[in-house]
PDB file of C-alpha atoms in Angstrom:
ATOM      1  CA  MET A   1      90.747 107.371 104.807  1.00 60.00           C
ATOM      2  CA  ALA A   2      89.597 104.497 106.298  1.00 74.00           C
ATOM      3  CA  ILE A   3      89.168 104.202 110.191  1.00 81.00           C
ATOM      4  CA  SER A   4      90.169 101.472 111.937  1.00 88.00           C
ATOM      5  CA  LYS A   5      87.149  99.404 114.310  1.00 90.00           C
ATOM      6  CA  GLN A   6      88.959 100.416 117.486  1.00 92.00           C
ATOM      7  CA  ARG A   7      88.604 103.958 116.487  1.00 91.00           C
ATOM      8  CA  LYS A   8      85.032 103.495 115.125  1.00 91.00           C
ATOM      9  CA  ASN A   9      84.007 101.784 118.484  1.00 92.00           C
ATOM     10  CA  GLU A  10      85.946 105.095 120.468  1.00 93.00           C
ATOM     11  CA  LEU A  11      84.017 107.565 118.447  1.00 92.00           C
ATOM     12  CA  ILE A  12      80.721 105.867 118.876  1.00 92.00           C
ATOM     13  CA  ALA A  13      81.186 105.503 122.528  1.00 93.00           C
ATOM     14  CA  GLN A  14      82.449 109.450 122.751  1.00 94.00           C
ATOM     15  CA  TYR A  15      78.985 110.262 120.645  1.00 93.00           C
ATOM     16  CA  THR A  16      77.051 107.928 122.583  1.00 94.00           C
ATOM     17  CA  ARG A  17      78.571 109.734 125.944  1.00 94.00           C
ATOM     18  CA  TRP A  18      77.925 113.363 124.712  1.00 93.00           C
ATOM     19  CA  ILE A  19      74.161 112.228 123.380  1.00 93.00           C
ATOM     20  CA  GLY A  20      73.559 111.016 126.788  1.00 92.00           C
ATOM     21  CA  ASP A  21      75.239 114.268 128.600  1.00 93.00           C
ATOM     22  CA  SER A  22      73.352 116.757 126.392  1.00 93.00           C
ATOM     23  CA  LYS A  23      70.201 118.806 127.255  1.00 93.00           C
ATOM     24  CA  ALA A  24      69.978 119.048 123.530  1.00 94.00           C
ATOM     25  CA  LEU A  25      71.173 118.407 120.129  1.00 94.00           C
ATOM     26  CA  PHE A  26      71.200 120.027 116.710  1.00 96.00           C
ATOM     27  CA  LEU A  27      71.540 118.118 113.650  1.00 95.00           C
ATOM     28  CA  THR A  28      72.877 120.320 110.653  1.00 95.00           C
ATOM     29  CA  GLU A  29      73.886 119.795 106.953  1.00 94.00           C
ATOM     30  CA  TYR A  30      77.454 121.374 106.414  1.00 92.00           C
ATOM     31  CA  LYS A  31      78.007 120.727 102.956  1.00 91.00           C
ATOM     32  CA  GLY A  32      80.138 123.720 101.449  1.00 87.00           C
ATOM     33  CA  LEU A  33      81.495 125.454 105.022  1.00 89.00           C
ATOM     34  CA  THR A  34      85.181 126.080 104.633  1.00 90.00           C
ATOM     35  CA  MET A  35      87.375 124.422 107.850  1.00 92.00           C
ATOM     36  CA  LYS A  36      87.667 128.146 109.193  1.00 93.00           C
ATOM     37  CA  ASP A  37      83.700 128.191 109.343  1.00 92.00           C
ATOM     38  CA  LEU A  38      83.464 124.775 111.200  1.00 93.00           C
ATOM     39  CA  ASP A  39      86.090 125.824 113.455  1.00 94.00           C
ATOM     40  CA  ASP A  40      84.677 128.933 114.378  1.00 94.00           C
ATOM     41  CA  LEU A  41      81.285 127.169 115.121  1.00 95.00           C
ATOM     42  CA  ARG A  42      83.188 124.825 117.138  1.00 95.00           C
ATOM     43  CA  SER A  43      85.120 127.497 119.324  1.00 96.00           C
ATOM     44  CA  LYS A  44      81.836 129.453 119.578  1.00 95.00           C
ATOM     45  CA  ALA A  45      80.108 126.020 120.528  1.00 95.00           C
ATOM     46  CA  ARG A  46      82.539 125.487 123.390  1.00 95.00           C
ATOM     47  CA  GLU A  47      82.469 128.838 124.952  1.00 95.00           C
ATOM     48  CA  LEU A  48      78.472 128.216 125.411  1.00 93.00           C
ATOM     49  CA  GLY A  49      79.320 124.714 127.207  1.00 92.00           C
ATOM     50  CA  GLY A  50      78.210 122.612 124.184  1.00 94.00           C
ATOM     51  CA  GLU A  51      80.376 120.886 121.324  1.00 94.00           C
ATOM     52  CA  PHE A  52      80.075 120.817 117.367  1.00 95.00           C
ATOM     53  CA  HIS A  53      81.296 117.640 115.216  1.00 93.00           C
ATOM     54  CA  ILE A  54      81.118 116.497 112.159  1.00 93.00           C
ATOM     55  CA  VAL A  55      79.794 112.705 112.333  1.00 93.00           C
ATOM     56  CA  LYS A  56      79.670 110.075 110.341  1.00 93.00           C
ATOM     57  CA  ASN A  57      76.240 108.943 109.905  1.00 93.00           C
ATOM     58  CA  THR A  58      76.750 105.561 110.483  1.00 93.00           C
ATOM     59  CA  LEU A  59      78.482 105.844 113.255  1.00 93.00           C
ATOM     60  CA  GLY A  60      75.786 108.276 114.549  1.00 93.00           C
ATOM     61  CA  ARG A  61      73.197 106.053 113.713  1.00 93.00           C
ATOM     62  CA  LEU A  62      75.131 103.060 115.742  1.00 93.00           C
ATOM     63  CA  ALA A  63      75.367 105.967 118.705  1.00 94.00           C
ATOM     64  CA  PHE A  64      71.728 107.206 118.654  1.00 93.00           C
ATOM     65  CA  ARG A  65      70.800 103.550 118.886  1.00 93.00           C
ATOM     66  CA  GLU A  66      73.048 102.836 121.692  1.00 92.00           C
ATOM     67  CA  ALA A  67      71.578 105.925 123.649  1.00 90.00           C
ATOM     68  CA  GLY A  68      68.106 104.541 122.965  1.00 90.00           C
ATOM     69  CA  MET A  69      67.272 107.142 120.794  1.00 90.00           C
ATOM     70  CA  GLU A  70      64.688 107.338 117.618  1.00 88.00           C
ATOM     71  CA  ILE A  71      66.307 109.074 114.613  1.00 88.00           C
ATOM     72  CA  PRO A  72      63.790 110.646 112.357  1.00 87.00           C
ATOM     73  CA  GLN A  73      63.901 110.347 108.583  1.00 87.00           C
ATOM     74  CA  GLY A  74      66.815 113.086 107.009  1.00 86.00           C
ATOM     75  CA  PHE A  75      68.293 113.320 110.185  1.00 91.00           C
ATOM     76  CA  LEU A  76      71.417 111.237 109.550  1.00 91.00           C
ATOM     77  CA  GLU A  77      71.669 111.643 105.871  1.00 92.00           C
ATOM     78  CA  GLY A  78      74.007 113.634 103.614  1.00 91.00           C
ATOM     79  CA  SER A  79      76.855 115.659 105.654  1.00 93.00           C
ATOM     80  CA  THR A  80      76.004 115.580 108.968  1.00 94.00           C
ATOM     81  CA  ALA A  81      77.284 117.919 111.921  1.00 95.00           C
ATOM     82  CA  ILE A  82      75.934 117.951 115.157  1.00 95.00           C
ATOM     83  CA  GLY A  83      75.776 120.904 117.968  1.00 96.00           C
ATOM     84  CA  PHE A  84      75.709 118.872 121.540  1.00 96.00           C
ATOM     85  CA  ALA A  85      74.326 121.401 123.838  1.00 94.00           C
ATOM     86  CA  PHE A  86      75.717 120.193 127.334  1.00 94.00           C
ATOM     87  CA  GLN A  87      74.133 123.110 129.824  1.00 88.00           C
ATOM     88  CA  ASP A  88      71.484 125.472 128.033  1.00 86.00           C
ATOM     89  CA  ALA A  89      70.107 124.552 124.948  1.00 89.00           C
ATOM     90  CA  THR A  90      68.942 128.110 123.767  1.00 90.00           C
ATOM     91  CA  PRO A  91      72.291 129.672 122.994  1.00 91.00           C
ATOM     92  CA  LEU A  92      73.376 126.976 121.032  1.00 94.00           C
ATOM     93  CA  ALA A  93      70.374 126.995 119.424  1.00 93.00           C
ATOM     94  CA  LYS A  94      70.869 130.364 118.024  1.00 94.00           C
ATOM     95  CA  LEU A  95      74.194 130.054 117.520  1.00 94.00           C
ATOM     96  CA  ILE A  96      73.584 127.546 114.587  1.00 95.00           C
ATOM     97  CA  ALA A  97      70.258 129.354 113.523  1.00 94.00           C
ATOM     98  CA  ASP A  98      72.201 132.607 113.141  1.00 93.00           C
ATOM     99  CA  ALA A  99      75.330 130.630 111.227  1.00 93.00           C
ATOM    100  CA  ALA A 100      72.436 128.914 109.174  1.00 93.00           C
ATOM    101  CA  ARG A 101      70.985 132.428 108.672  1.00 92.00           C
ATOM    102  CA  ALA A 102      74.174 133.938 107.544  1.00 91.00           C
ATOM    103  CA  SER A 103      75.083 131.063 105.217  1.00 89.00           C
ATOM    104  CA  ASP A 104      73.576 129.003 102.798  1.00 88.00           C
ATOM    105  CA  ARG A 105      75.939 126.379 102.752  1.00 91.00           C
ATOM    106  CA  LEU A 106      74.565 125.116 106.782  1.00 93.00           C
ATOM    107  CA  LYS A 107      71.328 123.802 106.950  1.00 94.00           C
ATOM    108  CA  VAL A 108      69.422 122.810 109.999  1.00 94.00           C
ATOM    109  CA  LYS A 109      67.994 119.552 109.753  1.00 94.00           C
ATOM    110  CA  GLY A 110      66.344 119.254 113.233  1.00 93.00           C
ATOM    111  CA  GLY A 111      67.540 118.498 116.454  1.00 93.00           C
ATOM    112  CA  TYR A 112      66.700 116.958 120.029  1.00 94.00           C
ATOM    113  CA  LEU A 113      65.218 118.751 123.123  1.00 92.00           C
ATOM    114  CA  ASP A 114      65.446 115.985 126.309  1.00 88.00           C
ATOM    115  CA  LYS A 115      65.569 113.123 123.797  1.00 87.00           C
ATOM    116  CA  ARG A 116      62.747 114.369 122.132  1.00 91.00           C
ATOM    117  CA  PRO A 117      63.103 114.673 118.355  1.00 92.00           C
ATOM    118  CA  LEU A 118      62.303 118.611 117.046  1.00 91.00           C
ATOM    119  CA  SER A 119      61.916 119.955 113.292  1.00 91.00           C
ATOM    120  CA  SER A 120      64.323 122.386 111.633  1.00 90.00           C
ATOM    121  CA  ALA A 121      61.193 124.800 112.426  1.00 92.00           C
ATOM    122  CA  GLU A 122      61.309 124.079 115.853  1.00 92.00           C
ATOM    123  CA  VAL A 123      65.113 124.529 116.282  1.00 92.00           C
ATOM    124  CA  VAL A 124      64.523 127.881 114.897  1.00 90.00           C
ATOM    125  CA  ALA A 125      61.918 128.862 117.517  1.00 90.00           C
ATOM    126  CA  LEU A 126      63.872 127.403 120.113  1.00 88.00           C
ATOM    127  CA  ALA A 127      66.890 129.959 118.710  1.00 89.00           C
ATOM    128  CA  GLU A 128      64.626 132.866 119.094  1.00 88.00           C
ATOM    129  CA  MET A 129      63.537 132.130 122.892  1.00 83.00           C
ATOM    130  CA  PRO A 130      65.566 134.224 125.735  1.00 79.00           C
ATOM    131  CA  PRO A 131      68.157 132.095 127.506  1.00 74.00           C
ATOM    132  CA  LEU A 132      67.226 129.985 130.475  1.00 74.00           C
ATOM    133  CA  PRO A 133      67.662 132.888 133.228  1.00 78.00           C
ATOM    134  CA  VAL A 134      65.908 135.711 131.757  1.00 80.00           C
ATOM    135  CA  MET A 135      63.162 133.053 130.994  1.00 77.00           C
ATOM    136  CA  ARG A 136      63.472 132.466 135.184  1.00 81.00           C
ATOM    137  CA  ALA A 137      63.767 136.147 135.812  1.00 85.00           C
ATOM    138  CA  ARG A 138      60.395 136.941 133.851  1.00 79.00           C
ATOM    139  CA  LEU A 139      58.669 134.007 135.401  1.00 81.00           C
ATOM    140  CA  LEU A 140      59.669 134.976 139.061  1.00 81.00           C
ATOM    141  CA  GLY A 141      58.430 138.669 138.473  1.00 79.00           C
ATOM    142  CA  THR A 142      55.113 137.181 136.750  1.00 78.00           C
ATOM    143  CA  LEU A 143      54.860 135.083 139.932  1.00 78.00           C
ATOM    144  CA  GLN A 144      55.605 137.916 142.525  1.00 75.00           C
ATOM    145  CA  ALA A 145      53.301 140.471 140.480  1.00 75.00           C
ATOM    146  CA  PRO A 146      50.248 139.637 142.366  1.00 77.00           C
ATOM    147  CA  ALA A 147      51.781 139.278 145.738  1.00 72.00           C
ATOM    148  CA  SER A 148      53.287 143.066 145.361  1.00 74.00           C
ATOM    149  CA  GLN A 149      50.167 144.138 144.110  1.00 75.00           C
ATOM    150  CA  LEU A 150      48.143 142.870 147.222  1.00 69.00           C
ATOM    151  CA  ALA A 151      50.403 144.180 149.530  1.00 75.00           C
ATOM    152  CA  ARG A 152      50.069 147.951 147.816  1.00 78.00           C
ATOM    153  CA  LEU A 153      46.227 147.234 147.995  1.00 73.00           C
ATOM    154  CA  LEU A 154      46.911 146.553 151.489  1.00 77.00           C
ATOM    155  CA  ALA A 155      48.892 149.414 152.371  1.00 78.00           C
ATOM    156  CA  GLU A 156      46.545 152.372 150.425  1.00 79.00           C
ATOM    157  CA  PRO A 157      44.416 152.852 153.421  1.00 78.00           C
ATOM    158  CA  ALA A 158      46.573 153.478 155.865  1.00 76.00           C
ATOM    159  CA  ARG A 159      48.963 155.376 153.436  1.00 79.00           C
ATOM    160  CA  GLN A 160      45.766 157.576 152.506  1.00 80.00           C
ATOM    161  CA  LEU A 161      45.152 158.151 156.305  1.00 76.00           C
ATOM    162  CA  ALA A 162      48.600 159.428 157.189  1.00 79.00           C
ATOM    163  CA  ALA A 163      48.449 161.582 154.455  1.00 79.00           C
ATOM    164  CA  VAL A 164      45.308 163.205 155.497  1.00 78.00           C
ATOM    165  CA  ILE A 165      46.663 163.754 159.144  1.00 81.00           C
ATOM    166  CA  LYS A 166      49.826 165.267 157.872  1.00 81.00           C
ATOM    167  CA  ALA A 167      47.826 167.433 155.941  1.00 80.00           C
ATOM    168  CA  HIS A 168      45.947 168.493 158.597  1.00 75.00           C
ATOM    169  CA  THR A 169      48.782 168.987 161.102  1.00 81.00           C
ATOM    170  CA  GLU A 170      50.245 170.975 158.507  1.00 81.00           C
ATOM    171  CA  ARG A 171      47.189 173.259 157.459  1.00 77.00           C
ATOM    172  CA  GLU A 172      47.742 177.067 158.712  1.00 68.00           C
ATOM    173  CA  PRO A 173      45.443 177.821 161.659  1.00 66.00           C
ATOM    174  CA  VAL A 174      42.207 179.848 160.515  1.00 61.00           C
ATOM    175  CA  PRO A 175      41.912 183.113 161.940  1.00 65.00           C
ATOM    176  CA  ASP A 176      39.396 183.690 164.681  1.00 64.00           C
ATOM    177  CA  ALA A 177      36.173 185.677 163.113  1.00 58.00           C
ATOM    178  CA  ALA A 178      34.926 186.989 165.941  1.00 55.00           C
TER     179      ALA A 178
END
């Protein structure tokens, strides 16, 4: 079914806005997926703060050009659906990579992270990373470890001295030998 020129312009504007608002984009080939599978992906993507939509390649090319992004070979060929990650990129990458592993009908073509192109292998590697809050907690723990070790090191002599004094005061008096 043909789309009117006005509708095409609306879609290009929508895609361009989504591209600009996204922290990451994941391009997939969805050939053979059922509408139920696509709808499941869409609803799960929305739960993760993103969108997942089928995109006409010609309109996608225009939107990417309008957003000032290069399009690697093979990204906008065949059947194309794009996952737009508006918040944390990792959960949406994981959703798409897991769906691709579960179905031979969905294939990851590649993606973008902060406007930088990613290969399909890089998208899968991104999917295996822990979410951003977990990464922040790990980094904070790594940064705090030397400070807490230093505090323990500085407190150790005082703790040992206190233990010696306590042991000395709790010691039973030795009876006089005389």
